[in-house]
């Protein structure tokens, strides 16, 4: 006989110990008279150790603890998109209505609006055999996204009845012959990955519109990337750019333990932004989770799971979903904080010994899969890491790098030179080019991989030459190497640097990226030719048309104008031979 | 509720007192301890269970013995707040220090402070002109921002903080800030410096001071900033004031946090600081901002001294991850006799992007700032090269940038302690200084701006 009511024995910050309940691990419990939400994270004989998602000040030993029999779950169904949640899927808007501008405690809120009626269109019919994950109907949730209603993963059978019409998410829309009733809303425990049939190898890039990422270090749809960087190196700006411009069909953005004002900026800015891929408001495809650094630490720990479960749910509908987690270090710190309250034996730097396995489990929930209904969907995970002092030898960075296939290393030195995005091209890497090359050849240009190789080779040569320059000055180099330095400077200033705040420059299509890379190589070839014919390096470098070519990227329609600008540049470079 | 006095102290260790067998005591509850000589101390419950309670004593545990009487007051720590706080000087625990009467509470506010719902915040976008060129141009301060000064011992961070407090205003407005000043473990001399300056300029009438000095109890420092922020929130969100909170020195605060952690035998994180220091600091820094539907705002200006000038030390490091940028004071510039010695290269204002431009400052601000910064960064780098190879090895472009870095420090950074430059003056100065560099090397400026503001002579 299990007992579902007990009492508090001890309180230490967010960790509460209760006696008298027979709880299961990760079961959700309600703590104290105010019924604060918590989760069982350890069991010692009679005592259950609970992490509480709200502030515990003023709670006393002896107050009641109720077990709910549920594990921490999210509500999945129409109404997720455009929502803004805290770490445990309470809509921030509802919280404001109930508690005012400050987040107090003891308020429970549904993740989905249970009153709202949605227009359900049945796509299956009575008599159809259905299995878990199969789509039985649709709801046009936002202008751009059709929400597909699926049979819950564990149900199957023959449809007895199904109706189109206006329903709330909790009303039954479909009944199976075994009596199972299917509603539009499903619940799913956040710490369990949702099932799929099989994982595929990624073969399509996630186009982000950021030149250094797409061109040099591409990420595949269904892949995982880590962005470590010290503070001030542009992690958040990079993550936000990705959320705005990447060509995923849906975006889940988790602000995990980050700044309140920054989250607000996102919340203010996103509704006004237009998705460059569909021309519709970006918010239509976005779900946001905002658990700022001063909100309860246990909810911060849960926020990444809440986010990835929502991402998986849309993946199961056949969508390409991108998930940004900013920052996974704050998540790891939440684990550390709770682990230390539990007096667990610490691993490296006080982090719990299970840190790397938790990180691995999380990133492993990324992937391109065959869904249960035979469709193709993906979750791409991009995790920001905030290493103390920018030193990536620390456990969170290392744990992340062991799993992800793409590493975008942010560099404080570059940020200090106002080189943005401050991604270091020498130590960043992507393991996807091999699997993506075919896509680039088919869709952009047949020599795309070769152009990429040439550009990155130039950057490597530059790094070597810079070492010599540091010792002897650039004038001491032979003239062809001086030209290489100029070409590399052009790559850095014209190609790699991108102004995330400039309306035009913030997004570069892959075709434009290719055209710009080709323009740089054209400059190199023409300059070599001209100099062989007697032109001076200074004259070649300073032709006004080259400056124009570089400046014009801030103007609309650059992809159309670039050809003409390159021709002008070639003309002027040829002219420098005669001037001599 | 419980007014019973317990005499069940079992252990006393560092700032902590351990008791056994009490009535159920709430987590965070306030405690008074009566010593055998009749004097009183205050504390707060850090850990509570059916069998034992741990109390953190603010005034230190000196002279407490096992016979001391402990009373639980049935409530968490609250500050009596009122409009009358303005103009007062209080100690680190919120008691009058200026000889004035007790604060008559209009209400009592929980000092922990709840988190502002991110959905209810309003994005800060009002430009604050500090009159300091390096800040206004390169690391623009925004109303509702938290922008710390990263300094180190022996540097003039206090002068800079005071200059900002004196000069800060919205562009073209005389609206003043209420200053909430929070001293944590600073010396009496530093405190006098602040107080005298605030008195001299008449700012004291519009200020609230919370003062915990170096010889005051270290544990008290953990509540001092919370009191200051509670007062600030009350003034900003109940009385519509724009509040500027200056707190110094965060390093002392963090050391107190470490002291408590060590006494509780917690597993230490980096350099012995507790693993929850990030969350703890966030609960202070995040109490800056503007909320929808309220007229007031809280802008924070924390000062911290970096131990060993090391920006990767956990205190500046964790702060930098929470605050919206930082202003870094440089010893090298200070030694070169430049005031204010602000190193703009590692300095940053994250909210700057949204608050500068045609409508608020000037259309050229962003690009001028980028260009000044880039040219200075490159110029500084070239100094290292010149030290090895000499100026002769530089090409024309590099030579110009090298010279520019000196001009930048001498003309742009350097200003008097009471020199209040408007943003227009600052930006015009930038164009003037940039005229020493050939136009073709100013790649971050576009044609129209150069035509409009450029001071290059043909």
PDB file of C-alpha atoms in Angstrom, chain A residues 298-451:
ATOM      1  CA  UNK A 298      16.017  23.454 -10.062  1.00  0.00           C
ATOM      2  CA  UNK A 299      13.733  24.786 -12.793  1.00  0.00           C
ATOM      3  CA  UNK A 300      16.852  25.784 -14.669  1.00  0.00           C
ATOM      4  CA  UNK A 301      18.036  22.206 -14.447  1.00  0.00           C
ATOM      5  CA  UNK A 302      14.719  21.049 -15.934  1.00  0.00           C
ATOM      6  CA  UNK A 303      14.551  23.691 -18.676  1.00  0.00           C
ATOM      7  CA  UNK A 304      16.797  21.943 -21.194  1.00  0.00           C
ATOM      8  CA  UNK A 305      14.746  18.760 -20.898  1.00  0.00           C
ATOM      9  CA  UNK A 306      11.504  20.654 -21.316  1.00  0.00           C
ATOM     10  CA  UNK A 307      12.943  22.257 -24.440  1.00  0.00           C
ATOM     11  CA  UNK A 308      14.267  19.143 -26.082  1.00  0.00           C
ATOM     12  CA  UNK A 309      11.066  17.197 -25.443  1.00  0.00           C
ATOM     13  CA  UNK A 310       9.090  19.886 -27.252  1.00  0.00           C
ATOM     14  CA  UNK A 311      11.640  19.774 -30.081  1.00  0.00           C
ATOM     15  CA  UNK A 312      11.303  15.997 -30.369  1.00  0.00           C
ATOM     16  CA  UNK A 313       7.540  16.257 -30.469  1.00  0.00           C
ATOM     17  CA  UNK A 314       7.700  18.479 -33.551  1.00  0.00           C
ATOM     18  CA  UNK A 315      10.379  16.259 -35.059  1.00  0.00           C
ATOM     19  CA  UNK A 316       7.911  13.385 -34.779  1.00  0.00           C
ATOM     20  CA  UNK A 317       5.536  15.397 -36.944  1.00  0.00           C
ATOM     21  CA  UNK A 318       8.184  15.401 -39.672  1.00  0.00           C
ATOM     22  CA  UNK A 319       9.652  18.835 -39.088  1.00  0.00           C
ATOM     23  CA  UNK A 320      13.238  19.989 -39.033  1.00  0.00           C
ATOM     24  CA  UNK A 321      13.648  21.548 -35.632  1.00  0.00           C
ATOM     25  CA  UNK A 322      16.610  23.555 -34.359  1.00  0.00           C
ATOM     26  CA  UNK A 323      17.138  23.855 -30.634  1.00  0.00           C
ATOM     27  CA  UNK A 324      19.377  26.514 -29.116  1.00  0.00           C
ATOM     28  CA  UNK A 325      20.407  26.165 -25.517  1.00  0.00           C
ATOM     29  CA  UNK A 326      22.023  29.264 -24.039  1.00  0.00           C
ATOM     30  CA  UNK A 327      23.848  28.334 -21.927  1.00  0.00           C
ATOM     31  CA  UNK A 328      24.503  24.671 -21.141  1.00  0.00           C
ATOM     32  CA  UNK A 329      27.107  25.763 -18.582  1.00  0.00           C
ATOM     33  CA  UNK A 330      24.348  27.271 -16.458  1.00  0.00           C
ATOM     34  CA  UNK A 331      22.527  23.983 -16.688  1.00  0.00           C
ATOM     35  CA  UNK A 332      25.649  22.146 -15.574  1.00  0.00           C
ATOM     36  CA  UNK A 333      26.049  24.605 -12.719  1.00  0.00           C
ATOM     37  CA  UNK A 334      22.480  23.931 -11.637  1.00  0.00           C
ATOM     38  CA  UNK A 335      23.391  20.224 -11.509  1.00  0.00           C
ATOM     39  CA  UNK A 336      26.485  21.107  -9.512  1.00  0.00           C
ATOM     40  CA  UNK A 337      24.555  23.227  -7.079  1.00  0.00           C
ATOM     41  CA  UNK A 338      21.985  20.540  -6.422  1.00  0.00           C
ATOM     42  CA  UNK A 339      24.587  17.824  -6.256  1.00  0.00           C
ATOM     43  CA  UNK A 340      26.505  19.796  -3.672  1.00  0.00           C
ATOM     44  CA  UNK A 341      23.349  20.259  -1.577  1.00  0.00           C
ATOM     45  CA  UNK A 342      22.949  16.483  -1.698  1.00  0.00           C
ATOM     46  CA  UNK A 343      26.497  16.190  -0.408  1.00  0.00           C
ATOM     47  CA  UNK A 344      27.401  13.922  -3.296  1.00  0.00           C
ATOM     48  CA  UNK A 345      31.036  13.090  -3.906  1.00  0.00           C
ATOM     49  CA  UNK A 346      32.137  15.709  -6.445  1.00  0.00           C
ATOM     50  CA  UNK A 347      33.995  15.029  -9.675  1.00  0.00           C
ATOM     51  CA  UNK A 348      36.122  17.585 -11.449  1.00  0.00           C
ATOM     52  CA  UNK A 349      35.763  21.226 -10.275  1.00  0.00           C
ATOM     53  CA  UNK A 350      32.905  20.299  -7.977  1.00  0.00           C
ATOM     54  CA  UNK A 351      30.676  19.103 -10.839  1.00  0.00           C
ATOM     55  CA  UNK A 352      28.907  15.812 -10.202  1.00  0.00           C
ATOM     56  CA  UNK A 353      30.564  12.704 -11.576  1.00  0.00           C
ATOM     57  CA  UNK A 354      27.581  12.121 -13.893  1.00  0.00           C
ATOM     58  CA  UNK A 355      28.049  15.476 -15.670  1.00  0.00           C
ATOM     59  CA  UNK A 356      29.500  14.056 -18.867  1.00  0.00           C
ATOM     60  CA  UNK A 357      26.906  11.312 -19.160  1.00  0.00           C
ATOM     61  CA  UNK A 358      24.088  13.840 -18.702  1.00  0.00           C
ATOM     62  CA  UNK A 359      25.622  16.048 -21.398  1.00  0.00           C
ATOM     63  CA  UNK A 360      25.980  13.061 -23.702  1.00  0.00           C
ATOM     64  CA  UNK A 361      22.375  11.964 -23.137  1.00  0.00           C
ATOM     65  CA  UNK A 362      21.170  15.451 -23.924  1.00  0.00           C
ATOM     66  CA  UNK A 363      23.116  15.921 -27.157  1.00  0.00           C
ATOM     67  CA  UNK A 364      22.264  12.389 -28.222  1.00  0.00           C
ATOM     68  CA  UNK A 365      18.632  13.457 -28.402  1.00  0.00           C
ATOM     69  CA  UNK A 366      19.634  15.388 -31.542  1.00  0.00           C
ATOM     70  CA  UNK A 367      19.445  13.544 -34.830  1.00  0.00           C
ATOM     71  CA  UNK A 368      17.766  13.027 -38.140  1.00  0.00           C
ATOM     72  CA  UNK A 369      15.314  10.197 -37.763  1.00  0.00           C
ATOM     73  CA  UNK A 370      12.714   8.111 -39.445  1.00  0.00           C
ATOM     74  CA  UNK A 371       9.707   8.872 -37.270  1.00  0.00           C
ATOM     75  CA  UNK A 372       7.274   6.223 -36.076  1.00  0.00           C
ATOM     76  CA  UNK A 373       4.989   7.145 -38.976  1.00  0.00           C
ATOM     77  CA  UNK A 374       7.765   6.733 -41.542  1.00  0.00           C
ATOM     78  CA  UNK A 375       8.318  10.439 -42.081  1.00  0.00           C
ATOM     79  CA  UNK A 376      11.660  12.175 -41.916  1.00  0.00           C
ATOM     80  CA  UNK A 377      12.317  14.725 -39.168  1.00  0.00           C
ATOM     81  CA  UNK A 378      15.286  16.158 -37.355  1.00  0.00           C
ATOM     82  CA  UNK A 379      16.383  17.904 -34.198  1.00  0.00           C
ATOM     83  CA  UNK A 380      19.541  19.969 -34.471  1.00  0.00           C
ATOM     84  CA  UNK A 381      21.037  20.993 -31.144  1.00  0.00           C
ATOM     85  CA  UNK A 382      23.261  24.021 -30.751  1.00  0.00           C
ATOM     86  CA  UNK A 383      24.540  24.427 -27.233  1.00  0.00           C
ATOM     87  CA  UNK A 384      26.388  27.486 -25.968  1.00  0.00           C
ATOM     88  CA  UNK A 385      29.037  26.806 -23.364  1.00  0.00           C
ATOM     89  CA  UNK A 386      30.378  29.490 -21.031  1.00  0.00           C
ATOM     90  CA  UNK A 387      33.751  28.252 -19.821  1.00  0.00           C
ATOM     91  CA  UNK A 388      35.148  30.118 -16.809  1.00  0.00           C
ATOM     92  CA  UNK A 389      37.801  32.508 -17.977  1.00  0.00           C
ATOM     93  CA  UNK A 390      37.308  31.264 -21.533  1.00  0.00           C
ATOM     94  CA  UNK A 391      39.418  28.213 -20.794  1.00  0.00           C
ATOM     95  CA  UNK A 392      37.884  25.248 -22.584  1.00  0.00           C
ATOM     96  CA  UNK A 393      39.852  22.665 -20.645  1.00  0.00           C
ATOM     97  CA  UNK A 394      37.073  22.779 -18.027  1.00  0.00           C
ATOM     98  CA  UNK A 395      34.639  19.874 -17.617  1.00  0.00           C
ATOM     99  CA  UNK A 396      31.548  21.268 -19.359  1.00  0.00           C
ATOM    100  CA  UNK A 397      33.439  22.280 -22.508  1.00  0.00           C
ATOM    101  CA  UNK A 398      35.323  19.020 -22.587  1.00  0.00           C
ATOM    102  CA  UNK A 399      32.218  16.952 -21.954  1.00  0.00           C
ATOM    103  CA  UNK A 400      30.500  18.784 -24.806  1.00  0.00           C
ATOM    104  CA  UNK A 401      33.366  18.530 -27.264  1.00  0.00           C
ATOM    105  CA  UNK A 402      33.547  14.791 -26.841  1.00  0.00           C
ATOM    106  CA  UNK A 403      30.026  14.484 -28.255  1.00  0.00           C
ATOM    107  CA  UNK A 404      29.330  17.254 -30.725  1.00  0.00           C
ATOM    108  CA  UNK A 405      30.611  17.097 -34.275  1.00  0.00           C
ATOM    109  CA  UNK A 406      30.795  20.825 -34.813  1.00  0.00           C
ATOM    110  CA  UNK A 407      32.830  23.175 -32.709  1.00  0.00           C
ATOM    111  CA  UNK A 408      32.439  26.898 -33.202  1.00  0.00           C
ATOM    112  CA  UNK A 409      35.098  28.370 -30.957  1.00  0.00           C
ATOM    113  CA  UNK A 410      34.459  31.940 -29.948  1.00  0.00           C
ATOM    114  CA  UNK A 411      37.507  34.010 -29.291  1.00  0.00           C
ATOM    115  CA  UNK A 412      37.757  36.968 -26.925  1.00  0.00           C
ATOM    116  CA  UNK A 413      40.700  38.341 -28.912  1.00  0.00           C
ATOM    117  CA  UNK A 414      38.597  38.555 -32.068  1.00  0.00           C
ATOM    118  CA  UNK A 415      35.703  40.098 -30.163  1.00  0.00           C
ATOM    119  CA  UNK A 416      38.103  42.661 -28.803  1.00  0.00           C
ATOM    120  CA  UNK A 417      39.074  43.563 -32.378  1.00  0.00           C
ATOM    121  CA  UNK A 418      35.337  43.836 -33.107  1.00  0.00           C
ATOM    122  CA  UNK A 419      35.657  40.946 -35.482  1.00  0.00           C
ATOM    123  CA  UNK A 420      32.146  39.490 -35.362  1.00  0.00           C
ATOM    124  CA  UNK A 421      31.058  36.782 -35.353  1.00  0.00           C
ATOM    125  CA  UNK A 422      34.124  36.208 -33.203  1.00  0.00           C
ATOM    126  CA  UNK A 423      34.515  32.603 -34.294  1.00  0.00           C
ATOM    127  CA  UNK A 424      38.097  31.515 -34.497  1.00  0.00           C
ATOM    128  CA  UNK A 425      38.687  29.985 -37.936  1.00  0.00           C
ATOM    129  CA  UNK A 426      41.863  28.227 -36.882  1.00  0.00           C
ATOM    130  CA  UNK A 427      40.572  26.110 -34.008  1.00  0.00           C
ATOM    131  CA  UNK A 428      36.913  25.665 -35.012  1.00  0.00           C
ATOM    132  CA  UNK A 429      35.968  22.526 -36.853  1.00  0.00           C
ATOM    133  CA  UNK A 430      33.106  20.648 -38.426  1.00  0.00           C
ATOM    134  CA  UNK A 431      33.087  16.945 -39.134  1.00  0.00           C
ATOM    135  CA  UNK A 432      30.153  17.256 -41.534  1.00  0.00           C
ATOM    136  CA  UNK A 433      31.710  18.615 -44.786  1.00  0.00           C
ATOM    137  CA  UNK A 434      32.253  15.090 -46.146  1.00  0.00           C
ATOM    138  CA  UNK A 435      28.610  14.166 -45.770  1.00  0.00           C
ATOM    139  CA  UNK A 436      27.400  17.551 -46.971  1.00  0.00           C
ATOM    140  CA  UNK A 437      29.683  18.087 -49.973  1.00  0.00           C
ATOM    141  CA  UNK A 438      27.272  16.369 -52.306  1.00  0.00           C
ATOM    142  CA  UNK A 439      24.498  18.717 -51.285  1.00  0.00           C
ATOM    143  CA  UNK A 440      26.699  21.751 -51.886  1.00  0.00           C
ATOM    144  CA  UNK A 441      27.789  20.448 -55.300  1.00  0.00           C
ATOM    145  CA  UNK A 442      24.209  19.719 -56.345  1.00  0.00           C
ATOM    146  CA  UNK A 443      22.603  22.857 -55.005  1.00  0.00           C
ATOM    147  CA  UNK A 444      25.207  25.628 -55.127  1.00  0.00           C
ATOM    148  CA  UNK A 445      28.203  24.997 -57.358  1.00  0.00           C
ATOM    149  CA  UNK A 446      30.085  21.963 -58.544  1.00  0.00           C
ATOM    150  CA  UNK A 447      33.391  23.344 -57.256  1.00  0.00           C
ATOM    151  CA  UNK A 448      32.021  24.460 -53.884  1.00  0.00           C
ATOM    152  CA  UNK A 449      34.175  22.129 -51.741  1.00  0.00           C
ATOM    153  CA  UNK A 450      37.295  23.133 -53.673  1.00  0.00           C
ATOM    154  CA  UNK A 451      36.605  26.840 -53.181  1.00  0.00           C
TER     155      UNK A 451
END
